[in-house]
Coordinates of C-alpha atoms in Angstrom, one line a residue:
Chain W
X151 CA 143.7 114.2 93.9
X152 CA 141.7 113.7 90.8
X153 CA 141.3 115.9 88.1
X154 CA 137.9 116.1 86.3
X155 CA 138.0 115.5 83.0
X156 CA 137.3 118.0 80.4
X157 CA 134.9 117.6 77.7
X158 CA 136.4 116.2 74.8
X159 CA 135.6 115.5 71.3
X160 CA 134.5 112.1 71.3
X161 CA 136.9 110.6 69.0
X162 CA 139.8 111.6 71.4
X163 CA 138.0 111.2 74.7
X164 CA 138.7 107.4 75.0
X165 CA 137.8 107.4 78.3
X166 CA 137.2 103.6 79.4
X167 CA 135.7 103.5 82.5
X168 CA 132.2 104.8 83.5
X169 CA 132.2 108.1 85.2
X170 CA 132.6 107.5 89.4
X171 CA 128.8 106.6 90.6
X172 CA 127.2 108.9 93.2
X173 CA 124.9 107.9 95.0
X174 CA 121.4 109.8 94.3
X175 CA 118.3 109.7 96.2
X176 CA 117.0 107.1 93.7
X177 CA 119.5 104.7 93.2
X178 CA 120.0 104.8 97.3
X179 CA 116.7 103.9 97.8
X180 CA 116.4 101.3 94.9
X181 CA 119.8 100.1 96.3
X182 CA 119.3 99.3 100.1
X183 CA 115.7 98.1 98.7
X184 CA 117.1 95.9 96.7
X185 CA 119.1 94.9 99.5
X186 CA 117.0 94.4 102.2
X187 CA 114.4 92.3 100.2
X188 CA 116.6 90.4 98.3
X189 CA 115.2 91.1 95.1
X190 CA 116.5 90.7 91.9
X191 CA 115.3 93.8 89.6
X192 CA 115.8 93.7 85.6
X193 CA 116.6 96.2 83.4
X194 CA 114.0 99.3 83.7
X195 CA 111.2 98.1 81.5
X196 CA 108.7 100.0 79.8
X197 CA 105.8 98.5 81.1
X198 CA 102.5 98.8 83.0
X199 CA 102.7 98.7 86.4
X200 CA 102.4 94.4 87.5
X201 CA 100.5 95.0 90.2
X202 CA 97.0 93.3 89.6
X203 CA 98.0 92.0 85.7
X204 CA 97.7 88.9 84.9
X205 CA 100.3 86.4 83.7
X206 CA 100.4 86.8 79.9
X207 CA 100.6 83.1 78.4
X208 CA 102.7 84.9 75.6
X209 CA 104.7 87.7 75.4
X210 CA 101.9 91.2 75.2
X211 CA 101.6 93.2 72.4
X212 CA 104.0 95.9 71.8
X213 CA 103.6 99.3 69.4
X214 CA 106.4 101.3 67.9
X215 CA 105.8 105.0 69.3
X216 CA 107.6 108.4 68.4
X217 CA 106.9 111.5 70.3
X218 CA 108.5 114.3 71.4
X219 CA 109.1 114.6 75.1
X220 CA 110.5 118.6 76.4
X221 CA 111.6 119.1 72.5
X222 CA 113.7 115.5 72.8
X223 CA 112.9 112.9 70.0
X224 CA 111.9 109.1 71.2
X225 CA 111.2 106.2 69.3
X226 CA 110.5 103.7 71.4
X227 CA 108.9 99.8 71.7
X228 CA 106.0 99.8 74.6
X229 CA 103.8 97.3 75.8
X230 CA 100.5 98.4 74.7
X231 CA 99.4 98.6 78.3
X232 CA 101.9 101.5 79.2
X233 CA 101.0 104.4 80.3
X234 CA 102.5 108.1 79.5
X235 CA 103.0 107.8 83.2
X236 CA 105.2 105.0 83.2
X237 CA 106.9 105.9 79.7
X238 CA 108.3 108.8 81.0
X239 CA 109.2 107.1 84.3
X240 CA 110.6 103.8 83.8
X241 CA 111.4 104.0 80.3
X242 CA 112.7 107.4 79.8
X243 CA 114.0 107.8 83.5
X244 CA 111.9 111.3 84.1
X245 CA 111.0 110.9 87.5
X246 CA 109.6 114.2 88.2
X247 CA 105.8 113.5 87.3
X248 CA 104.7 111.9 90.2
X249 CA 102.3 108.7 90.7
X250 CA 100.0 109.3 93.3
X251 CA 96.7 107.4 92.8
X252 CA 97.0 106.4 89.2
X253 CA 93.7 106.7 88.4
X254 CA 93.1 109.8 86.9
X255 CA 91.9 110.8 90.5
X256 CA 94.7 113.3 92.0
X257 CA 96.7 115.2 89.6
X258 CA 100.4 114.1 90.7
X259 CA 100.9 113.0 87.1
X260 CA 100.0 116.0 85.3
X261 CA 101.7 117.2 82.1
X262 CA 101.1 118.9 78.9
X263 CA 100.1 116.9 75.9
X264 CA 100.5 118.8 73.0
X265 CA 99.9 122.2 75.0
X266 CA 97.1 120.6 77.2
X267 CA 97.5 119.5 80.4
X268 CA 96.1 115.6 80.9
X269 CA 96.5 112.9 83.1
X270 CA 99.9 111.2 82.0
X271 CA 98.7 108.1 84.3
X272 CA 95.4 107.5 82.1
X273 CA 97.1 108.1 79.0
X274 CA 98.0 105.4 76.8
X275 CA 101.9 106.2 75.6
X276 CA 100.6 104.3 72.3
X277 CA 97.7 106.5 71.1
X278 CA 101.1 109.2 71.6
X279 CA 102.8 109.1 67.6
X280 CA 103.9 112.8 66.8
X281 CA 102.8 113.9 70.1
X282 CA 104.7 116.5 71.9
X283 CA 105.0 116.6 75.4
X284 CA 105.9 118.6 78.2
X285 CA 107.1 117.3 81.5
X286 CA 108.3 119.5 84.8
X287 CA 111.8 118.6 83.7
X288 CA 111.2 120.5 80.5
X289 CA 109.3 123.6 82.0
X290 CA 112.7 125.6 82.7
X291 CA 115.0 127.6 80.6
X292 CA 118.4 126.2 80.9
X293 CA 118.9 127.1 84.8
X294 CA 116.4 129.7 84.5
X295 CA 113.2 128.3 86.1
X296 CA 109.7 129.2 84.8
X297 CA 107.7 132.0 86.0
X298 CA 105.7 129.7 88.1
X299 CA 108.5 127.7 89.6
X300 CA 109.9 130.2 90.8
X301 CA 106.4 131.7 92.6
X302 CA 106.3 128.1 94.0
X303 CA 109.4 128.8 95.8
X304 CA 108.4 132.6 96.4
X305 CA 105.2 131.6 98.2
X306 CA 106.4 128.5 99.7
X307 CA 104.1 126.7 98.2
X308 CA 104.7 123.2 99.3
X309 CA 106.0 120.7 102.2
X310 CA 106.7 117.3 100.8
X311 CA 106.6 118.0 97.8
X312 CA 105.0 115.3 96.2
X313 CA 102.3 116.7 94.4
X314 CA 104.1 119.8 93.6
X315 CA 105.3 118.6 89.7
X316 CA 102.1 118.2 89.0
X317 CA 100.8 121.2 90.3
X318 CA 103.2 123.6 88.6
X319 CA 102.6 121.5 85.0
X320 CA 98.8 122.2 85.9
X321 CA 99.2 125.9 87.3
X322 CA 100.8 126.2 83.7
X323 CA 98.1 125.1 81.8
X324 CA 95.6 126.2 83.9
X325 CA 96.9 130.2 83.1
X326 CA 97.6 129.4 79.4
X327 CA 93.5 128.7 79.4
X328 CA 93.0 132.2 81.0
X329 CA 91.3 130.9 83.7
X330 CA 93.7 132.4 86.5
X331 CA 91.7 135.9 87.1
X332 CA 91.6 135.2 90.4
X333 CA 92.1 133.1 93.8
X334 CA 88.3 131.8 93.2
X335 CA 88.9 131.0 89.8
X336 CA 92.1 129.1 90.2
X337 CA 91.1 127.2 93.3
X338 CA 88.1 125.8 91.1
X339 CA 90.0 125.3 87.5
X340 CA 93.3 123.6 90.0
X341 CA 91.0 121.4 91.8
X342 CA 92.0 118.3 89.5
X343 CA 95.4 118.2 91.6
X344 CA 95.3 117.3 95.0
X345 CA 97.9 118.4 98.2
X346 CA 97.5 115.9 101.2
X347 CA 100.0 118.6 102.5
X348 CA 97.1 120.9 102.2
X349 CA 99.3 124.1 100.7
X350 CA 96.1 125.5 99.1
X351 CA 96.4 128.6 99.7
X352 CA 99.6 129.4 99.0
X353 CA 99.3 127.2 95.8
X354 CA 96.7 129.6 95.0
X355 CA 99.1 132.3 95.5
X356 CA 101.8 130.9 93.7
X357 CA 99.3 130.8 90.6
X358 CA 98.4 133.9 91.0
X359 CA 102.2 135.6 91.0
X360 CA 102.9 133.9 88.2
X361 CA 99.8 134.8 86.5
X362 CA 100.6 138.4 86.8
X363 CA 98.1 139.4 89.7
X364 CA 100.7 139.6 92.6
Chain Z
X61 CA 95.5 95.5 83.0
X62 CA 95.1 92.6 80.8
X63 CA 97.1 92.6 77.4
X64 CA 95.5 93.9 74.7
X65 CA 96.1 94.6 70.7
X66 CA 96.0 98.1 69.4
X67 CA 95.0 99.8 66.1
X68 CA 94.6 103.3 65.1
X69 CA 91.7 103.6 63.0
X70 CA 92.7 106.6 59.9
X71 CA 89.0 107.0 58.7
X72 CA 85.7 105.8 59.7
X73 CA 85.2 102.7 57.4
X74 CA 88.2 101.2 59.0
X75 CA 87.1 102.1 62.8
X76 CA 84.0 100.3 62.1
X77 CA 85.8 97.2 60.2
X78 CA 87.7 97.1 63.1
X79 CA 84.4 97.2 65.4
X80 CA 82.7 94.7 63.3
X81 CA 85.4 92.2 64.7
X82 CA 84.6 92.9 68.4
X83 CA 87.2 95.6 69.1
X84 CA 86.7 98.2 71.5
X85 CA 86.4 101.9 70.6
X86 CA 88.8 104.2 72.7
X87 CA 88.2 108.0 72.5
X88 CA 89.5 110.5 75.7
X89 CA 90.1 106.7 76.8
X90 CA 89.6 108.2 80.9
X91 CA 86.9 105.9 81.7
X92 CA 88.4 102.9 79.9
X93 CA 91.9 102.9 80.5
X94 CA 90.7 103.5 84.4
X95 CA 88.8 100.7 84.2
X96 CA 91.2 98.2 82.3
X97 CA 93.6 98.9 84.9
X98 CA 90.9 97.4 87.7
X99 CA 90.7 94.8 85.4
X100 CA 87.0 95.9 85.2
X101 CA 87.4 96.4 81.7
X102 CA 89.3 93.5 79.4
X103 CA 88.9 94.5 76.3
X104 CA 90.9 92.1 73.6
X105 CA 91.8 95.5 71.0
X106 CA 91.6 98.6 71.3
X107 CA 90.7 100.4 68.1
X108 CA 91.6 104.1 68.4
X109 CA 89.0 106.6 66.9
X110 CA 90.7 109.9 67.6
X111 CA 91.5 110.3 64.1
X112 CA 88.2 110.3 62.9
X113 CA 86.2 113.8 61.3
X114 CA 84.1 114.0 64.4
X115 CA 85.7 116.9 66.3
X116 CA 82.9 120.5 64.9
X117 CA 80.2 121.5 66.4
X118 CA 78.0 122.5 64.3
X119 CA 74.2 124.1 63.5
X120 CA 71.8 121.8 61.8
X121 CA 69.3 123.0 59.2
X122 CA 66.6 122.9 61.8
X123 CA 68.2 125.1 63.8
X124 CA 69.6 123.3 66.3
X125 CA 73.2 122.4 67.4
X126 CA 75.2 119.4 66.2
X127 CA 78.3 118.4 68.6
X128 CA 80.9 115.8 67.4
X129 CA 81.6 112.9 69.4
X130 CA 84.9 113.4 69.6
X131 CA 84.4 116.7 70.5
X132 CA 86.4 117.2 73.8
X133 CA 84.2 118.1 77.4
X134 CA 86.4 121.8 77.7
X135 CA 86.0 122.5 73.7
X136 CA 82.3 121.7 73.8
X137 CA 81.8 123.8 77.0
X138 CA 84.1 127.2 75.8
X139 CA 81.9 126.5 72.4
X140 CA 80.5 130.3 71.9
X141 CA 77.3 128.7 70.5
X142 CA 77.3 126.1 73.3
X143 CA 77.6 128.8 76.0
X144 CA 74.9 131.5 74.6
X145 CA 72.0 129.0 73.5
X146 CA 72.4 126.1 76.4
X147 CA 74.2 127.4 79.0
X148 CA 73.0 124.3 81.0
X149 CA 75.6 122.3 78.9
X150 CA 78.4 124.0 79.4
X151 CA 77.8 124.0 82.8
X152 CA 76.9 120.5 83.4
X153 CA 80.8 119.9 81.7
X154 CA 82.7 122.8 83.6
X155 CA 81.4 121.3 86.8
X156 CA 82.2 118.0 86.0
X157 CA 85.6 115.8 86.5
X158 CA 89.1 117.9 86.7
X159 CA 90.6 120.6 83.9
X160 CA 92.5 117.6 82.8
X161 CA 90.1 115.1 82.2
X162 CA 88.2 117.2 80.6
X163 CA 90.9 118.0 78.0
X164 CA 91.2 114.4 77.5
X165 CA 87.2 112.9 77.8
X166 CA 85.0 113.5 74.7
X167 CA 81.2 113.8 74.5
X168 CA 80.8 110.7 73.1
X169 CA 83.2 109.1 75.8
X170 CA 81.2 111.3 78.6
X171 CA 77.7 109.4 77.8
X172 CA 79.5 106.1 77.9
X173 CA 81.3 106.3 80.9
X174 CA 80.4 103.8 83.2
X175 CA 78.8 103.6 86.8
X176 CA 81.2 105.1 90.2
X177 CA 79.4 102.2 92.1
X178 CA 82.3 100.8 94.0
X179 CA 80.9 98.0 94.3
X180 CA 80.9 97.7 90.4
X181 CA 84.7 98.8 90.3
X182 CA 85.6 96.7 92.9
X183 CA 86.1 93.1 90.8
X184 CA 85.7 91.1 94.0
X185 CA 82.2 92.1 95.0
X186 CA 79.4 91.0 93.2
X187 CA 78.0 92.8 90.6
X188 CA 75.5 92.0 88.2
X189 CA 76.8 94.9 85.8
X190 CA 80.2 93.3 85.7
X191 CA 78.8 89.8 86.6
X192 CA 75.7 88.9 85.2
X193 CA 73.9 86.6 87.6
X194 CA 76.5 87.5 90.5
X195 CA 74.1 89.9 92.4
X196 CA 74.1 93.4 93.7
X197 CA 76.5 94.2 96.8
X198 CA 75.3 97.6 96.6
X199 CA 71.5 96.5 97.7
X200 CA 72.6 95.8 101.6
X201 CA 75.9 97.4 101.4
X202 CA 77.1 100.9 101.7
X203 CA 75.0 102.6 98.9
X204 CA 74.6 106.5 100.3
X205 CA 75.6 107.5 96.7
X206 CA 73.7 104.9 95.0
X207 CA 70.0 105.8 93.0
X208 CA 67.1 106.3 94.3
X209 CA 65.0 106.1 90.7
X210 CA 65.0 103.9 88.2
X211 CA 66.4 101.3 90.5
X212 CA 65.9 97.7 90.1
X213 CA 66.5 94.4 92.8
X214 CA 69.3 93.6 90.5
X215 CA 71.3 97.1 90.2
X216 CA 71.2 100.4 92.2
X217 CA 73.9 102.3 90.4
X218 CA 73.7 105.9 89.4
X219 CA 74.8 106.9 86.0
X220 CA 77.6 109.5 86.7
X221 CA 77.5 111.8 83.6
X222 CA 76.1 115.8 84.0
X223 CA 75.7 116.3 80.4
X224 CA 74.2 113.6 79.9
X225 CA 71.8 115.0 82.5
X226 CA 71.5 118.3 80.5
X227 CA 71.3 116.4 77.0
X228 CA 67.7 114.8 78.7
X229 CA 66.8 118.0 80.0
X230 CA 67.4 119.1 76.2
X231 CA 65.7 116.3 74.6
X232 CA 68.5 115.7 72.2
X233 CA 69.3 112.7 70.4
X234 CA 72.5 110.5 69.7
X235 CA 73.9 110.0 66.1
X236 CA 75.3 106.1 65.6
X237 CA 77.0 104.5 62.6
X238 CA 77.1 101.0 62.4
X239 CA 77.5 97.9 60.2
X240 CA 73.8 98.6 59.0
X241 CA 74.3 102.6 58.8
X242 CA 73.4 105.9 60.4
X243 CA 70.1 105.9 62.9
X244 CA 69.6 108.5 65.4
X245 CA 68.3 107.4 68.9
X246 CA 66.5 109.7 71.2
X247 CA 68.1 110.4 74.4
X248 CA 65.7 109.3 76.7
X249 CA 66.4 105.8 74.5
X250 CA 69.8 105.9 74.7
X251 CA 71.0 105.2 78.2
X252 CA 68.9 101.8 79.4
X253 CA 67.5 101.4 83.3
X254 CA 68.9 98.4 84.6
X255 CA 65.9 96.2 84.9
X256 CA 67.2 92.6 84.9
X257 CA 69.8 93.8 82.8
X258 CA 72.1 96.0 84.1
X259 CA 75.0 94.8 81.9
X260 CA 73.2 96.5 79.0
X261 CA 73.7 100.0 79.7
X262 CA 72.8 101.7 75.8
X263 CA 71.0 101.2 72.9
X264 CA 73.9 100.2 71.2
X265 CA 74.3 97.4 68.6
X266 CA 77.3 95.7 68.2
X267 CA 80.4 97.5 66.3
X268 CA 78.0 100.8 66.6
X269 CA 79.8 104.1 66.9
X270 CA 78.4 107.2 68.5
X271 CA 79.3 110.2 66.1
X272 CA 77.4 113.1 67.5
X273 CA 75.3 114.2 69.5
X274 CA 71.9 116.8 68.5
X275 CA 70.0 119.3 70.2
X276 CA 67.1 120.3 69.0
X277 CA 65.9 123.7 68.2
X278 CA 64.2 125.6 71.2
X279 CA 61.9 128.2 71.5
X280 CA 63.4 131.4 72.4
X281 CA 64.4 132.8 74.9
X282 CA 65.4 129.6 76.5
X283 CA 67.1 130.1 80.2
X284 CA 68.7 127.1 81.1
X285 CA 71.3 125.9 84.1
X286 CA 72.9 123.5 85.8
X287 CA 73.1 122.7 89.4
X288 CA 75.3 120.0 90.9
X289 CA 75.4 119.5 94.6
X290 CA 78.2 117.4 96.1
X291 CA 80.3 116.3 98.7
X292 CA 83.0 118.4 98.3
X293 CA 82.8 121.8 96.4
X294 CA 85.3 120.6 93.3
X295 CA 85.7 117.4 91.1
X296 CA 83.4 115.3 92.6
X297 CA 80.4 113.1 91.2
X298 CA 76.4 114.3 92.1
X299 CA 74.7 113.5 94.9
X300 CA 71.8 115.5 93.0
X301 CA 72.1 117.6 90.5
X302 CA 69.4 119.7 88.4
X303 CA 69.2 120.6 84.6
X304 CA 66.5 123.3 83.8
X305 CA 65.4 125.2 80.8
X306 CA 62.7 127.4 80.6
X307 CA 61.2 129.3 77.6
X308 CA 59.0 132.0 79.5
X309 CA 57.1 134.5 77.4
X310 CA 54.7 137.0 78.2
X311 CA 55.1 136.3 82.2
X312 CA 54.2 132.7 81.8
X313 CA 55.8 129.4 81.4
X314 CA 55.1 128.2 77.9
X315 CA 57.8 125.5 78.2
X316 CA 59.9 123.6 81.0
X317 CA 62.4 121.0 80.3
X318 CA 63.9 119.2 83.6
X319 CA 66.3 116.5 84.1
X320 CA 68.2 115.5 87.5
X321 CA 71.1 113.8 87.7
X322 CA 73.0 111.5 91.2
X323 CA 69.4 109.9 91.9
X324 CA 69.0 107.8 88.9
X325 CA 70.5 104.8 86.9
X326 CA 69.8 106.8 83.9
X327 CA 69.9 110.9 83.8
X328 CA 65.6 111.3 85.3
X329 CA 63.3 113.5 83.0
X330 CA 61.1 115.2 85.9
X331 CA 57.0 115.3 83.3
X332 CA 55.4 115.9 86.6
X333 CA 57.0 118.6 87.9
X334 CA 57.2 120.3 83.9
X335 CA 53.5 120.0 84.0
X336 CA 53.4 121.6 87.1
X337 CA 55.2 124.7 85.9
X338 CA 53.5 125.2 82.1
X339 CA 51.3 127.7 82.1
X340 CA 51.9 129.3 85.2
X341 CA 53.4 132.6 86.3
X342 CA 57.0 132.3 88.0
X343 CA 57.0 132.8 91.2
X344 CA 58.6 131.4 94.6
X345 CA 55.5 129.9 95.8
X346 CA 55.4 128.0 92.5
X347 CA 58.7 126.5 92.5
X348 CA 58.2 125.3 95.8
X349 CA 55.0 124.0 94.7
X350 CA 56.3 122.3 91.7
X351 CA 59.7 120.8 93.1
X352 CA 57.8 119.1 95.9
X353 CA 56.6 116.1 92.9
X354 CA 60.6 115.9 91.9
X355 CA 61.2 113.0 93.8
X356 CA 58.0 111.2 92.8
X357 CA 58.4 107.4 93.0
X358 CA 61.8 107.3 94.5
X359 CA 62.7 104.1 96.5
X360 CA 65.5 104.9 98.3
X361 CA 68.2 102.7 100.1
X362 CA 69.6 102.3 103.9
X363 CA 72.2 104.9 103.6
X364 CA 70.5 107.6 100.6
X365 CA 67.3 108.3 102.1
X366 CA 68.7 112.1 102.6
X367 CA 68.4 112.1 98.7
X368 CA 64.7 112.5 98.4
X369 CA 64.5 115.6 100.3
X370 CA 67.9 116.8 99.2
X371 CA 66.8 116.4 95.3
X372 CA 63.5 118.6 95.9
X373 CA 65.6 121.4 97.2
X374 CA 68.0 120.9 94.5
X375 CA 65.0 121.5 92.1
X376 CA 63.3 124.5 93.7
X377 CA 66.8 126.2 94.0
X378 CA 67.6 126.0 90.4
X379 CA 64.0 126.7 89.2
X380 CA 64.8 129.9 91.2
X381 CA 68.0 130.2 89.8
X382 CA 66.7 129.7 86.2
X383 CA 63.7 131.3 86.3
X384 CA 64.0 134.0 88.7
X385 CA 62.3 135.0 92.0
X386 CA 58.9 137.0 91.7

């Protein structure tokens, strides 16, 4: 039986090997992807997405960034074309803000810019120095979730799930503007995210718990 | 998305330098960067202009209002000033795109965004926008959102902005800074029909910079609105929309200002339907009267006749709205 090993200053915690792999979600899928098709990934890059670029003759231009993401500082190298989106994604391995259409058109991608809730995927990580931003992984309190995550799971307010991070980052800012006074209100100033699912109206309530009003 | 350079412009001398050698402004960047990644757009640099003093709005000494470029769509339309003189503007911007964009798009951005025509976004199909010389899909294709004035055999696209339609309505005027210096350009000048040209879409010169845009003083009391009617209730470009001020005094209608918006290439100043209304008492009978010219000279396509009709009912319901039923 193995014993877990306790947390150790780092000086004394020699510990050579990497701590036993388990398999998540992600690394399953990428795994028996990777498998099936044969493909040979590189590292994560911080780059724009390839489909529908063009082959650079020479390597693209790249920008020194540093910005604040859920109080953490990064200084990183991106290729000029990245988005926010992808930044957070591929680079900094924060999956939970969604791509749905990448085109500014659904609202999966949603997070807070400085206190303002944008599109992450039409944001250019570049124009970001000094920014701080807030993603769904940052919205919680240690393991106490925010006010609005938790309504989320109050009212049930979601099936797959997909567009959910991106809802709860807009529900946010979307009260912060004080336009949650009431189901009307938020139905119009939340229609910037989509829900194929179609949990409108529990969304709505969610917002609205949250928000004080239930 | 092609690559491209990128600079970050710290003052305005240096956002034009950078113009002056053919890069391309970026502001809210939600038209361009959506664009760019269609490969619509391929712009070489990027020259970022966030930085620069353009973000008050402010009252000119003729009494009228001054908004920055970079003024953002939800700051312009929460502006107190904004909301109690021209409530039509910040109702053309609150019914416009999503919460998000608008934190992100500016005013300056807003008047340069860029056709929905998918036929225009869509880099295989031809376009003489994106192509010039390639043709117009749009002209036998699927154009039920397409314009029905100010079309021309060469381009059919509708210019997507509300308030841009608002800004016509208001007769205001763009500010530009270029290589050669300030000049202000009326609005109605601004935005270019297509014509055999519909690359050309402003009054631009090269390495120019938008850095406000002016409204003019008005006679008070001015009522104004904005209509937009759509397919779905929520984020969603015009199939017509209506921007209407009146300045009524004494019963009668000593001023109308009308733009529509969703039927034209450029935002559509309505003179016949104004002249219609100055002069004359409000009154049901007269808004139905007047909104029956609104759609005066429309050519409409296969698949947008519905528009003509739809745009005079669009009209007489926000004359209504605006001026009240008698």
């Amino acid at each position: 039986m193995e014993e877990p090993i306790p947390a150790q200053p780092s000086e004394t915690a020699a510990v050579p090997t990497a701590p036993p792999v388990r398999p998540t979600r992600r690394t399953f899928i990428t795994a028996t992807t990777a498998a099936g098709a044969t493909v040979a990934t590189g590292g994560l890059v911080a780059g724009p997405s390839r489909v529908g670029a063009a082959a650079p003759a020479e390597s693209p231009p790249t920008s020194p960034v540093s910005l604040s993401v859920n109080g953490d500082r990064h200084t990183v190298t991106v290729d000029n074309r990245t988005s926010l989106l992808d930044l957070l994604r591929e680079h900094l391995g924060l999956t939970g803000s969604k791509k749905g259409c990448n085109a500014g058109a659904c609202g999966a991608c949603t997070v807070l810019v400085d206190g303002r809730r944008v599109n992450s995927c039409l944001t250019l990580a570049v124009r970001l120095e000094g920014a701080e931003v807030t993603t769904i992984e940052g919205l919680a309190d240690g393991d106490r979730l925010h006010p609005l995550q938790q309504a989320f799971i109050d009212q049930d307010a979601f099936q797959c799930g997909y567009c959910t991070p991106g809802q709860i980052m807009s529900g946010v800012g979307c009260m912060q503007e004080g336009h949650s006074g009431s189901a009307e209100e938020i139905r119009e100033w939340m229609s910037g995210n989509i829900c194929r699912c179609g949990c409108y109206v529990k969304i709505v309530r969610a917002v609205e718990q949250a928000a004080g009003r239930k | 998305m092609y690559p491209f350079s990128f600079t970050k412009a710290a003052g305005t001398r240096e956002a034009l330098e950078a113009g002056r050698r053919g890069g391309r402004y970026i502001a809210g960047g939600t038209t361009l960067v959506d664009l760019m990644r269609e490969t619509v757009e391929r712009p070489r640099t990027l020259v970022d202009i966030s930085a620069l003093p353009m973000r008050e709005v402010t009252d000119t000494a003729r009494g009228g209002l001054r908004i920055g470029a970079l003024v953002r769509m939800a700051e312009a339309a929460a502006h107190p000033k904004v909301r109690t003189l021209y409530p039509v503007i910040s109702q053309a911007l609150e019914l416009s795109a999503s919460a998000q964009l608008r934190n992100m798009a500016t005013i300056g951005g807003n008047i340069m965004q860029r056709t929905r025509c998918a036929y225009f976004r869509d880099v295989t199909a031809a376009c003489n926008k994106r192509e010039p010389g390639s043709g117009c899909a749009a002209l036998q294709g699927y154009n039920r959102t397409h314009a029905i004035l100010g079309t021309s055999d060469h381009c059919v696209a509708t210019h997507p902005s509300d308030v841009a339609v608002a800004f016509a309505a208001l007769e205001a005027s763009v500010h530009l800074l270029g290589p050669d210096g300030e000049r202000s350009v009326p609005f109605a000048d601004f935005l270019l029909q297509p014509g055999d040209t519909p690359n050309r879409e402003q009054a631009l010169r090269p390495g120019e910079l938008i850095t406000a845009v002016e409204i003019p003083p008005h006679p008070g009391p001015l009522k104004s609105g904005y209509m937009k009617v759509r397919d779905r209730q929520s984020y969603e470009f015009a199939l017509t929309s209506a921007a209407v001020a009146l300045h009524v005094r004494g019963g009668v209608i000593r001023q109308a200002k009308i733009a529509v918006g969703g039927v034209g290439t450029v935002p559509w100043r309505l003179p016949a339907v104004e002249r219609r209304l100055t002069g004359r008492r409000p009154s049901d009978a007269l808004w139905a009267e007047a909104a029956e010219g609104a759609a005066e000279g429309a050519r409409p396509l296969t698949h947008n006749r519905f528009k003509v009709e739809l745009l005079k009912r669009t009209v007489e319901r926000q004359l209504r709205i605006v001026g009240g039923t008698k």
